[in-house]
Short mmCIF file of C-alpha atoms in Angstrom, two decimals:
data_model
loop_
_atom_site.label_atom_id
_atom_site.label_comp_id
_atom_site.label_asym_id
_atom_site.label_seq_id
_atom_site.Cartn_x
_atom_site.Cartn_y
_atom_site.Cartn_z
CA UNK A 797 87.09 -3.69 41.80
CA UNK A 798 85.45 -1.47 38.92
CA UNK A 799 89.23 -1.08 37.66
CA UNK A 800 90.19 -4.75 37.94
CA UNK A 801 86.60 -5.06 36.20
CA UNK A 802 87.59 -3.12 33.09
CA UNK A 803 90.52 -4.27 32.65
CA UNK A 804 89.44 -7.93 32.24
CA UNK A 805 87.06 -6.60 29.82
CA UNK A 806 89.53 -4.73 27.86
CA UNK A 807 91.71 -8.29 27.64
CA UNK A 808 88.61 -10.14 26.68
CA UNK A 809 88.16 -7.54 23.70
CA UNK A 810 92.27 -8.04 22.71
CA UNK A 811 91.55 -11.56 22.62
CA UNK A 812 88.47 -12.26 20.96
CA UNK A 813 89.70 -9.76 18.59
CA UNK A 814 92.77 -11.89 17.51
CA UNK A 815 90.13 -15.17 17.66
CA UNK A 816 88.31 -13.41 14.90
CA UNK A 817 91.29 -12.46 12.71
CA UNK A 818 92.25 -16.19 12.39
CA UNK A 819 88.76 -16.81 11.67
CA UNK A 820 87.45 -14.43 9.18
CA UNK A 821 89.58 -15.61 6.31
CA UNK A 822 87.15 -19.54 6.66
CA UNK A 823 83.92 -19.03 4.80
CA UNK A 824 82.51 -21.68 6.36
CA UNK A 825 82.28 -19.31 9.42
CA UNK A 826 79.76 -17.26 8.58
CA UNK A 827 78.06 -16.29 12.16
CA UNK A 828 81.06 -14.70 12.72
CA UNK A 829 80.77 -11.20 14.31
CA UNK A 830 82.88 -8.18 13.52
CA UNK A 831 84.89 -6.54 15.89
CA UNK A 832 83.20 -3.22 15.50
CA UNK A 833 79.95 -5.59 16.43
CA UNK A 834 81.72 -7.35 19.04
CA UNK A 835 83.23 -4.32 20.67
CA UNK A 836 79.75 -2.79 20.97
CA UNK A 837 78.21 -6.02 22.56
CA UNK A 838 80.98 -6.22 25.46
CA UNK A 839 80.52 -2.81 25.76
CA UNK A 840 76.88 -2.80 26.86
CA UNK A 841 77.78 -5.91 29.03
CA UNK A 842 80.34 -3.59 30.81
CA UNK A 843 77.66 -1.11 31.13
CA UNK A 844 75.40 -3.42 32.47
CA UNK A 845 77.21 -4.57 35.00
CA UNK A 846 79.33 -1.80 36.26
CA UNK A 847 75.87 -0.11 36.27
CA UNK A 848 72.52 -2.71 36.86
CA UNK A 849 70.48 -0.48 39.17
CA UNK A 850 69.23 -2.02 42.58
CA UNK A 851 65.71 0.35 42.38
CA UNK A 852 63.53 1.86 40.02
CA UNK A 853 63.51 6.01 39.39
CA UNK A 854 60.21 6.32 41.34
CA UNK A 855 58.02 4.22 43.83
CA UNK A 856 54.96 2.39 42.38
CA UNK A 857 52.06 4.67 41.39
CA UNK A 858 48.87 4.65 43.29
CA UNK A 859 45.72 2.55 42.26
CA UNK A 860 43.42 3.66 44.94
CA UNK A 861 41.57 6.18 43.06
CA UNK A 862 41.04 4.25 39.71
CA UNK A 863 37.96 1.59 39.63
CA UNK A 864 38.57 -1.04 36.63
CA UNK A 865 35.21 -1.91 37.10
CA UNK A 866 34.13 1.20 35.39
CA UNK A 867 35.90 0.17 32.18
CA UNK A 868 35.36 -3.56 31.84
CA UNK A 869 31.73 -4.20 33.27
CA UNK A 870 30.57 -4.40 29.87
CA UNK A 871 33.40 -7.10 28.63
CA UNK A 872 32.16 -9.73 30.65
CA UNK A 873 33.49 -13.08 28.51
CA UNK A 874 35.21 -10.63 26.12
CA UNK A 875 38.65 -10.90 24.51
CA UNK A 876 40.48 -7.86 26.10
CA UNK A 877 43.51 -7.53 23.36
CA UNK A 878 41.82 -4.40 22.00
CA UNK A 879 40.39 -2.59 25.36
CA UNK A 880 42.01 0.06 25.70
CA UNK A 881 42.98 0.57 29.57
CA UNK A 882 44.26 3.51 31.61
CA UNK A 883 48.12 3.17 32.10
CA UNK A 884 47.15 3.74 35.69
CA UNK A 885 47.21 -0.38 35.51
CA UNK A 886 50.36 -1.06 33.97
CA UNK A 887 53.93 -1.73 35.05
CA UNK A 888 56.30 0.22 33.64
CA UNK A 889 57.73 -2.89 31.36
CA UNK A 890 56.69 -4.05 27.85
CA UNK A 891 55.56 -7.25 27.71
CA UNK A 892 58.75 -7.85 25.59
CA UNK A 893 60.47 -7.44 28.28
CA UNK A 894 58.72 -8.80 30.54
CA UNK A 895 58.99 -12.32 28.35
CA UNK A 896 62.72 -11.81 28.84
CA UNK A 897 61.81 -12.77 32.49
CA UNK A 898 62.20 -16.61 31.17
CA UNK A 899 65.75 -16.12 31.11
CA UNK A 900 65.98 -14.96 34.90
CA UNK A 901 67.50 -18.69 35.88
CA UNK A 902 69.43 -19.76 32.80
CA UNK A 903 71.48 -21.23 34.81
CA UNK A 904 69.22 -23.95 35.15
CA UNK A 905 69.69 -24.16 31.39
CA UNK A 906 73.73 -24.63 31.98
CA UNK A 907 72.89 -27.18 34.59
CA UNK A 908 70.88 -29.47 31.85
CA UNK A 909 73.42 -29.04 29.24
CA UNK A 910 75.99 -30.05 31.50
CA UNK A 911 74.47 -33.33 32.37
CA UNK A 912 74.75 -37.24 30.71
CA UNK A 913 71.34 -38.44 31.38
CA UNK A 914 68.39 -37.59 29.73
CA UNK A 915 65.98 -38.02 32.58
CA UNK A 916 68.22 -35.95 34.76
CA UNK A 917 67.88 -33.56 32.10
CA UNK A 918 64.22 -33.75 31.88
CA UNK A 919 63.98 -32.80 35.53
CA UNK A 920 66.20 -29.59 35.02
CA UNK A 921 64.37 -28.69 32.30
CA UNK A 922 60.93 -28.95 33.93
CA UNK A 923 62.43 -26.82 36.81
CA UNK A 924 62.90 -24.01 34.34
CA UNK A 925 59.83 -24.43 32.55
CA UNK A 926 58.64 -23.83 35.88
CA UNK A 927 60.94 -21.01 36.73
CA UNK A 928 59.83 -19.19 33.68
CA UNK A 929 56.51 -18.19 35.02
CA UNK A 930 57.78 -17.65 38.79
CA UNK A 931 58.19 -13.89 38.51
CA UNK A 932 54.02 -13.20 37.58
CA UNK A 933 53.95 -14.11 41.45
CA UNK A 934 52.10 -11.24 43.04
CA UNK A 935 53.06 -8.72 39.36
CA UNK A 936 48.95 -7.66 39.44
CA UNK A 937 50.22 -4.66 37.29
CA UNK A 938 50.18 -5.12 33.49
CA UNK A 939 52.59 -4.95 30.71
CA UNK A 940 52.25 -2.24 27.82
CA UNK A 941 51.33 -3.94 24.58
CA UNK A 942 54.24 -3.99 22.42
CA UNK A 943 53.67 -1.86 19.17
CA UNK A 944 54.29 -3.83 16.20
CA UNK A 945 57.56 -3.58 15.03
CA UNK A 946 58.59 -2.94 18.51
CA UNK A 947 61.73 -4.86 19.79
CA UNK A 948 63.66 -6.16 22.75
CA UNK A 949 67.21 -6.85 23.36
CA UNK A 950 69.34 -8.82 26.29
CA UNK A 951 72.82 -9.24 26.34
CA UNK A 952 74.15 -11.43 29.41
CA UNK A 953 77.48 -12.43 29.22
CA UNK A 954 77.85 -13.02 32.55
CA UNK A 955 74.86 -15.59 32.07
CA UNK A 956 76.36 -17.12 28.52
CA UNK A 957 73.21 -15.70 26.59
CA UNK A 958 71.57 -13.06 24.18
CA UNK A 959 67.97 -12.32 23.39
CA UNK A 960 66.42 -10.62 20.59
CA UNK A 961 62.41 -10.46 20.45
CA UNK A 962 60.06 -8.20 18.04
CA UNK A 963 56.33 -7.33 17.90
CA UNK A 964 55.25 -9.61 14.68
CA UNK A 965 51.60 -8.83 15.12
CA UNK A 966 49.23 -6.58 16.47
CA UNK A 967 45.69 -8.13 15.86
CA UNK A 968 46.16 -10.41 17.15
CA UNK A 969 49.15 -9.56 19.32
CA UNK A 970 51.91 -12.28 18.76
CA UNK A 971 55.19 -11.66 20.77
CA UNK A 972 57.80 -13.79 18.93
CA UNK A 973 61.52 -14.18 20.73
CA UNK A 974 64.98 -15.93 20.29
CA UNK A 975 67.69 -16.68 22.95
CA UNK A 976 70.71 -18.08 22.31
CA UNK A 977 73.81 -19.51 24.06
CA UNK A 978 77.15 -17.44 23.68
CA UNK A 979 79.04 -20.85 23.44
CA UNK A 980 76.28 -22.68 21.67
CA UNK A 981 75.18 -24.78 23.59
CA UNK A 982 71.45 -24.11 23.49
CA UNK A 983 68.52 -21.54 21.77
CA UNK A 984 65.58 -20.92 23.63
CA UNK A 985 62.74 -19.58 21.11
CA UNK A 986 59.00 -18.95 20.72
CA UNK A 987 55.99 -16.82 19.79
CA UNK A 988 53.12 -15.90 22.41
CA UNK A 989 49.57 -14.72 21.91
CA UNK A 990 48.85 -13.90 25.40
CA UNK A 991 44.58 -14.56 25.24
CA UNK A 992 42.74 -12.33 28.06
CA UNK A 993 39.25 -12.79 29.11
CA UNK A 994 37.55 -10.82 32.05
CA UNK A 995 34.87 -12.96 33.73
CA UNK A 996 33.36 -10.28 36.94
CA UNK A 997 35.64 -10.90 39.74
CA UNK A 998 38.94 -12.04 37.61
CA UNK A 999 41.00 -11.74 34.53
CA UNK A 1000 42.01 -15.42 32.51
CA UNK A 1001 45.29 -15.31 30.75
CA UNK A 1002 45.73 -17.72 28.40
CA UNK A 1003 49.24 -17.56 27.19
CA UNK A 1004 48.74 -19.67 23.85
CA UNK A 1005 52.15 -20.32 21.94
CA UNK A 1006 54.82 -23.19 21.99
CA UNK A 1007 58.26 -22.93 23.95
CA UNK A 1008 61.25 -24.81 22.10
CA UNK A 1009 64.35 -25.54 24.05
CA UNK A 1010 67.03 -27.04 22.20
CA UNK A 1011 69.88 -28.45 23.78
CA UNK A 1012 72.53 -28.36 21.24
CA UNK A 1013 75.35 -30.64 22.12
CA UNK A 1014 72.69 -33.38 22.41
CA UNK A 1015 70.74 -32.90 19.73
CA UNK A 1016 67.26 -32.64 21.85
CA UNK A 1017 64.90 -30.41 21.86
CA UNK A 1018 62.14 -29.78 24.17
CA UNK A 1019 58.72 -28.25 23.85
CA UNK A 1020 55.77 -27.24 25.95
CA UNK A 1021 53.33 -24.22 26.73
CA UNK A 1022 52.70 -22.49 29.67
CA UNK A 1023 50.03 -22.73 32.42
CA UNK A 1024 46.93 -20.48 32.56
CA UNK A 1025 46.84 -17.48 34.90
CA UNK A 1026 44.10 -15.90 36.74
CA UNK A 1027 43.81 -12.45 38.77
CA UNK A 1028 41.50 -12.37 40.77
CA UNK A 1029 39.54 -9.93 42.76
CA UNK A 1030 39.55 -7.41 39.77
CA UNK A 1031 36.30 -5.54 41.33
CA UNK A 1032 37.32 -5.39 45.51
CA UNK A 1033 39.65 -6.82 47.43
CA UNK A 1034 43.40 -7.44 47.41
CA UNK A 1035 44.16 -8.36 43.99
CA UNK A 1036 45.92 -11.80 44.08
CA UNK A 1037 47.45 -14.19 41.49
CA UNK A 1038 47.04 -18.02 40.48
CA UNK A 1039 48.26 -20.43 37.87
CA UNK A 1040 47.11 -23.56 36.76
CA UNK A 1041 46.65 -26.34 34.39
CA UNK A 1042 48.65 -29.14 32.98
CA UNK A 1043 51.80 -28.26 31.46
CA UNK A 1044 53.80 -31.17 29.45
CA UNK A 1045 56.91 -31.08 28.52
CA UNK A 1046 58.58 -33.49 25.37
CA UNK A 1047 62.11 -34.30 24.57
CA UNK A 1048 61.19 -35.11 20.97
CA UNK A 1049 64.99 -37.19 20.49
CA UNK A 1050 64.26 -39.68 23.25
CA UNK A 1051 60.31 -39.47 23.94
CA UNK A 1052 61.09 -38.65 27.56
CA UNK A 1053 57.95 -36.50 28.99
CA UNK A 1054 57.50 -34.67 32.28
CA UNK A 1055 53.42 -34.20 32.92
CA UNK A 1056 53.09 -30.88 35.53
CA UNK A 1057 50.05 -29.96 36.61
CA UNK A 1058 49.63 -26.15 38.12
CA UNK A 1059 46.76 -27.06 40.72
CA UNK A 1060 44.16 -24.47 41.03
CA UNK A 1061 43.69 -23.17 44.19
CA UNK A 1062 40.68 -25.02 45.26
CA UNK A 1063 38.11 -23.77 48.06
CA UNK A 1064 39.78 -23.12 50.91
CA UNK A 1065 43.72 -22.49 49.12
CA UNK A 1066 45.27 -25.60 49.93
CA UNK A 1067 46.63 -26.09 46.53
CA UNK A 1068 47.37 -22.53 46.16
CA UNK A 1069 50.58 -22.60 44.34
CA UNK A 1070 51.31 -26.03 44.63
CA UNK A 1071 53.16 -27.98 41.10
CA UNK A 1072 53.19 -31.75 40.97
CA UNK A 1073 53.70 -33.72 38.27
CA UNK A 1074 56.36 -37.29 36.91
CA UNK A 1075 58.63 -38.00 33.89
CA UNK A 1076 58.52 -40.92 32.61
CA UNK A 1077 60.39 -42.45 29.97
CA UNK A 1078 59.53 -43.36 26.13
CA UNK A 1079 58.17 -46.85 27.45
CA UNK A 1080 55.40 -44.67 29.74
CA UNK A 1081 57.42 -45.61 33.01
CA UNK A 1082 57.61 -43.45 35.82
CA UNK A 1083 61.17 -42.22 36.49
CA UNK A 1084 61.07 -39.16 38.71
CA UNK A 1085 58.24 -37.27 40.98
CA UNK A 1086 58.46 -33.35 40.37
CA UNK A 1087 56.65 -31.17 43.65
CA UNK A 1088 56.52 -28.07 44.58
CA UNK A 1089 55.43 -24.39 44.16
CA UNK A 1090 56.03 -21.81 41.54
CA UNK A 1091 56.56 -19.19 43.65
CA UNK A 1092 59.49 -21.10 46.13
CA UNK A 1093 61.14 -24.39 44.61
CA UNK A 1094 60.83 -27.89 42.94
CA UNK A 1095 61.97 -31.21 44.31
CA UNK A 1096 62.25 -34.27 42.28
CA UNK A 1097 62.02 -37.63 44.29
CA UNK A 1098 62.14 -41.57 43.23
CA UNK A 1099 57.95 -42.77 42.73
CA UNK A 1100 58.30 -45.55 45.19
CA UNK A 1101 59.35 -42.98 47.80
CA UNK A 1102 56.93 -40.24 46.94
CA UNK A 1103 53.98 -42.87 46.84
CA UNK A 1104 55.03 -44.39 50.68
CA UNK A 1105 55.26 -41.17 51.53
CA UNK A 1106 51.61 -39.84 50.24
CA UNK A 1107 50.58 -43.59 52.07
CA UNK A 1108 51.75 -43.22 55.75
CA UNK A 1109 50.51 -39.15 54.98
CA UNK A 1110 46.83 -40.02 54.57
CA UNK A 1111 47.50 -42.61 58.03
CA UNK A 1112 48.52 -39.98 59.98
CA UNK A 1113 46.18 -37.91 58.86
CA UNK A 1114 48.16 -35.51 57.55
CA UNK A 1115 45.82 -34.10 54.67
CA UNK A 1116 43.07 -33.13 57.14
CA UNK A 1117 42.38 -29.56 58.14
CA UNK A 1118 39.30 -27.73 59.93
CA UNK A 1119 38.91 -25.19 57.19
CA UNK A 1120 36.09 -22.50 57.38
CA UNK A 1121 34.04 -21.59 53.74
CA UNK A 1122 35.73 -18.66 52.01
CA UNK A 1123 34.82 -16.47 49.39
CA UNK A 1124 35.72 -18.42 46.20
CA UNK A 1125 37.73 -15.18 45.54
CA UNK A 1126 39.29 -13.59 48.74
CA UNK A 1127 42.78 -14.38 48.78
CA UNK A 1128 43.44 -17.69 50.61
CA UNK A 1129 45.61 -17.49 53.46
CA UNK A 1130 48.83 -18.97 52.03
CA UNK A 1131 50.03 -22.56 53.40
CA UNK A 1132 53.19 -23.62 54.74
CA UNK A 1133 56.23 -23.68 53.06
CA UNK A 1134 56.52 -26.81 50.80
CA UNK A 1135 56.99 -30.16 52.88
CA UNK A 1136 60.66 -31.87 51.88
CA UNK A 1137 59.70 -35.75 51.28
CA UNK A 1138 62.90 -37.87 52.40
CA UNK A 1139 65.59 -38.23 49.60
CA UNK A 1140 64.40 -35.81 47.79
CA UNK A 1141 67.10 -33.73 45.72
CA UNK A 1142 66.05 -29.45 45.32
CA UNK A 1143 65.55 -28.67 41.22
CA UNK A 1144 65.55 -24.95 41.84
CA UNK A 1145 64.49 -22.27 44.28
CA UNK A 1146 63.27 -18.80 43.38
CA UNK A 1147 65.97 -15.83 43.84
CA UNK A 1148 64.37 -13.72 47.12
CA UNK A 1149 63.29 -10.18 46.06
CA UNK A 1150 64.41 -7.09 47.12
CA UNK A 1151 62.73 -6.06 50.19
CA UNK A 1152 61.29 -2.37 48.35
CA UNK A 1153 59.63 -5.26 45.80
CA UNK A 1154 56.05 -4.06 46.84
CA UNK A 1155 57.09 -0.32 46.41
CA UNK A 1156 58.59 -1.43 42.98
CA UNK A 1157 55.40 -3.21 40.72
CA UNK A 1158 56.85 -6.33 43.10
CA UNK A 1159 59.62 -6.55 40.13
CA UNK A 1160 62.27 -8.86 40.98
CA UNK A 1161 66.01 -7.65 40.84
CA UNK A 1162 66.06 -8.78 37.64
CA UNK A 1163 62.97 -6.98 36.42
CA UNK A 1164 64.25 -3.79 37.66
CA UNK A 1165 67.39 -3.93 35.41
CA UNK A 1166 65.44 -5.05 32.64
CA UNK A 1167 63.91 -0.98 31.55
CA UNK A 1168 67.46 0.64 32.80
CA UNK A 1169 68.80 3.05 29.75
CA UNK A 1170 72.23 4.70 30.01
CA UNK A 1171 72.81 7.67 27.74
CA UNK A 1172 75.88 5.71 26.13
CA UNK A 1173 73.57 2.44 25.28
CA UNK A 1174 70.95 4.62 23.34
CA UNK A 1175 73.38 4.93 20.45
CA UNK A 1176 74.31 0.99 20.42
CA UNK A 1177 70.29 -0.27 20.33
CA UNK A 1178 67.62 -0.56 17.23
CA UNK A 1179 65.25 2.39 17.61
CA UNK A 1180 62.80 0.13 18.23
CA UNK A 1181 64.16 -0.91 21.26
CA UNK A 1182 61.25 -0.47 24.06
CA UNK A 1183 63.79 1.14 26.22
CA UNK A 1184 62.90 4.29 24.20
CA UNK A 1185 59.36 4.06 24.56
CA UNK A 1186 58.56 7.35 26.10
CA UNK A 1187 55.20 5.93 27.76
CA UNK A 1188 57.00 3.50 29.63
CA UNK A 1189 59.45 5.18 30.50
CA UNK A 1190 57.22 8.22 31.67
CA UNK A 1191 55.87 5.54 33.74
CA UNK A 1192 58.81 4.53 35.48
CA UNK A 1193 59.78 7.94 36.32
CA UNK A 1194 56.38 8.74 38.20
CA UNK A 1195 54.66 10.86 35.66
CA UNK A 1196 51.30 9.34 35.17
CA UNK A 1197 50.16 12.17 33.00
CA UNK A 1198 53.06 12.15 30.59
CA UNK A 1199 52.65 8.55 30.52
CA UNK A 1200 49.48 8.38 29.39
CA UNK A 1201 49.39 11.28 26.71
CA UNK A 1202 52.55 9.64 25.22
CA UNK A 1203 50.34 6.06 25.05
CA UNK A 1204 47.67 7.80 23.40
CA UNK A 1205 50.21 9.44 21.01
CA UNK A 1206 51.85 6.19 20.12
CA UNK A 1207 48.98 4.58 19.82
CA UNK A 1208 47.58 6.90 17.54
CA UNK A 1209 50.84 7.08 15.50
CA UNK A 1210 50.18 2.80 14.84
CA UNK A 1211 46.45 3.74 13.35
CA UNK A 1212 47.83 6.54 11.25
CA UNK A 1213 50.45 4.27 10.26
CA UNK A 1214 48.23 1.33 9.48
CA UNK A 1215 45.62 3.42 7.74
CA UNK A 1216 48.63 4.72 5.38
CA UNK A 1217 49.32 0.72 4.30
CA UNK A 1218 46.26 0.00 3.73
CA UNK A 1219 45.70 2.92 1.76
CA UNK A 1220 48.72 1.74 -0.46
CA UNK A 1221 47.65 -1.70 -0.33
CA UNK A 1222 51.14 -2.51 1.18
CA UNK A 1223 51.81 -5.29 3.59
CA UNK A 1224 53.51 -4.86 7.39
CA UNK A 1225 57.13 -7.37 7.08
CA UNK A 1226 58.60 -8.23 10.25
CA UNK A 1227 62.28 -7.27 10.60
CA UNK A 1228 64.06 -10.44 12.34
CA UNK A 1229 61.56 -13.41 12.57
CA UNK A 1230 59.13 -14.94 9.67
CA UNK A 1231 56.25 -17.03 9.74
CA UNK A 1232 57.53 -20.93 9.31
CA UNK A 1233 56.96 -24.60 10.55
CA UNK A 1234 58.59 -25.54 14.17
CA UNK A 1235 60.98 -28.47 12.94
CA UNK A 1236 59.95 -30.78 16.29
CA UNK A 1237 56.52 -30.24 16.82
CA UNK A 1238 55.39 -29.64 12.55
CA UNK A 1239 53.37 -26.30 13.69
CA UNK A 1240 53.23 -22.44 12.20
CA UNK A 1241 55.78 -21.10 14.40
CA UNK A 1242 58.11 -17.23 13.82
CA UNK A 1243 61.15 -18.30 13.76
CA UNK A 1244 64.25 -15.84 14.37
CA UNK A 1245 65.60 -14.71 10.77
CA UNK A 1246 69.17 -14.02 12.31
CA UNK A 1247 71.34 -10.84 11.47
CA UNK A 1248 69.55 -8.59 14.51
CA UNK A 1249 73.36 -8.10 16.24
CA UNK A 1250 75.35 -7.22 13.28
CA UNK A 1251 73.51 -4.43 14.20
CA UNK A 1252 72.23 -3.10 11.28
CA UNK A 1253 69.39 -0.79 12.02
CA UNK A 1254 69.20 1.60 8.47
CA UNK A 1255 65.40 0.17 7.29
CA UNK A 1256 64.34 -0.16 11.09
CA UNK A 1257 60.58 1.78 11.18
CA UNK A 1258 59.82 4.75 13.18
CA UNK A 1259 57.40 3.89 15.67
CA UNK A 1260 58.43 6.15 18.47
#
């Protein structure tokens, strides 16, 4: 198989190779790659999937002998962008990489491109927006903070996409990224200024930033932002995860819009996990029902059905349990799987995790590939790649003690460096994205710049 493997590879090289000598003599192609540049991209999609690990280096590392209480009892209603926490807490993942998560089903993506309706596309779309946020599910550990200037890159060929994302502020930290079809049919962009606020018992994230999907062969484009998230039982107790809010989608060519609202968990964890929400079209009609969870699969169902259903629910009696008062934060004993209403069609269903997840930061199989660094890649990435972040990858390799000496050595390399600009009165630049206006929605937006995989990494700064 690994044989038949490269061999296909080394055909799809030949012949993308001749594609690009008929093309390079048309200035009107000017995205063009080279086939130096070309050559190096299917070669780390040949290392990635000859090689995509199945674990991490090293199991998880133990929490039971840190308290977080002792370092954020006095942020109560603070900001916590500039605590500074022990890496004990982290994952071993930048949250660079962890926004590359979004792109775990893309083929959801495929699936919307593919199809002639728009409100059949609205209800794909809405399953990824929903997918996008699926893998926080029980991930209590957190990210590192990017350093600024820090990047991220994901080539999937075997998914049709690559991804490109870069550090573009530090105060206050703004993660801005770019994903784009191999065949162009869509780009996937946005910047995030993930907001956290400790309140006693839990931490609030408030992921503030726009998504943009555009769907290239039919000229829409879709926007929305993501849910809030809360974990809770930050003091005692198993630490447990919840999202909610309303989340509203646009397609700004047709005026379609899907409403989803991320119900909180409520008292006695009813709602825990539970998505419902409707498109309806530019006239304010209701088209489709959306329901389900975030953490196991969305249906989409006609109204009239989902309403008679909801009706002969509440006269059977349906909605009525003998609940006992909890603690408004113990974890809630988790419900039954999500009922199936009658001619209902699935939207999506989460990929199962590996069954060492809870040994592994509860990554997904996906996460776990996402840090993976073969000696041959290192010479093919920007040097701001955060696969060559020694603290993280200290991390994932067990060593709590390197891990956090290298943080604090990184960290301290940013303030030297920032105290040097400001000492020359010189300004940070960003390397692939500016500061610009979102063409659909008329907000400040980064925008990608282009030119990251010609691969051109001379003026890239040291930050490792």
């Amino acid at each position: 198989h690994l044989e038949l493997l490269l061999v296909l590879r080394v055909a799809s090289i030949n012949t993308c190779m001749l594609h690009i000598r008929k093309q390079q003599s048309n200035s009107l192609h000017q995205n063009i790659c080279t086939p130096q540049s070309l050559s190096t991209f299917l070669l780390l999609n040949i290392i990635f999937l000859i090689r995509s690990r199945k674990k991490l280096p090293a199991e998880m590392i133990s929490r039971n002998n840190f308290s977080v209480w002792n370092i954020l009892k006095k942020c109560i209603g603070m900001e916590l962008s500039k605590i500074a926490m022990p890496v004990v807490f982290n994952e071993p993942l930048s949250f660079l990489q962890r926004i590359s998560e979004y792109m775990e089903h893309t083929h959801l993506i495929h699936k919307a491109c593919s199809l002639s309706d728009s409100i059949d596309r609205m209800q794909v779309v809405a399953a990824f927006a929903v997918s996008a946020v699926a893998s926080q599910w029980e991930r209590t550990g957190k990210p590192f903070n990017p350093l600024l200037g820090e990047t991220y890159e994901l080539t999937r060929e075997d998914e049709g996409y690559r991804l490109i994302s870069e550090q573009v502020s530090h105060h206050p930290p703004i993660s801005a990224f770019h994903a784009e079809s191999l065949k162009k049919e869509f780009e996937f962009h946005g910047s995030i200024y993930p907001k956290l606020k400790f309140w006693g018992k839990s931490v609030e994230a408030e992921p503030k930033g726009t998504m943009t999907l555009e769907l290239l062969k039919h000229k829409e484009a879709y926007t929305w932002t993501n849910p809030m998230c809360c974990v809770h039982n930050i003091i005692l107790g198993k630490l447990w995860i919840e999202q909610y809010g309303t989340v509203e989608i646009v397609n700004h060519r047709t005026g379609d819009k899907c409403v989803l609202n991320f119900k909180p968990c409520g008292m006695f964890g009813k709602e825990l996990h539970k998505v419902e929400g409707h498109i309806q079209d530019k006239s304010k009609k209701k088209r489709r029902v959306i329901y389900g969870k975030w953490t196991e699969c969305m249906y989409s169902v006609d109204p009239k059905v989902y309403e008679a259903y909801k009706k002969s629910e509440k006269k059977s009696g349906g909605e009525s349990k003998n609940c006992e008062a909890e603690e408004a934060d113990e974890m809630p004993e988790v419900q039954e799987t999500v009922t199936v209403i009658p001619g209902s069609a699935l939207l999506w269903r989460i990929t199962p995790r590996p069954a060492h997840s809870a040994q592994m930061y509860n990554f997904t199989s996906f996460a776990i590939t996402l840090n993976e660094l073969e000696p041959s890649m290192e010479r093919l990435l920007s040097p701001t790649d955060c696969r060559l972040r020694p603290d993280i990858r200290a991390m994932e390799n067990g060593d709590i003690d390197l891990a956090s000496s290298e943080k604090e050595r990184l960290e301290e390399k940013q303030r030297a460096a920032r105290r040097e600009r400001s000492k020359d009165e010189e300004e940070w630049s960003t390397r692939w994205f500016q500061m610009g206006t979102n063409p659909h929605t008329g907000a400040e937006d980064w925008l990608y710049t282009g030119g990251y995989f010609d691969r051109n990494f001379t003026d890239c700064p040291n930050i490792y």
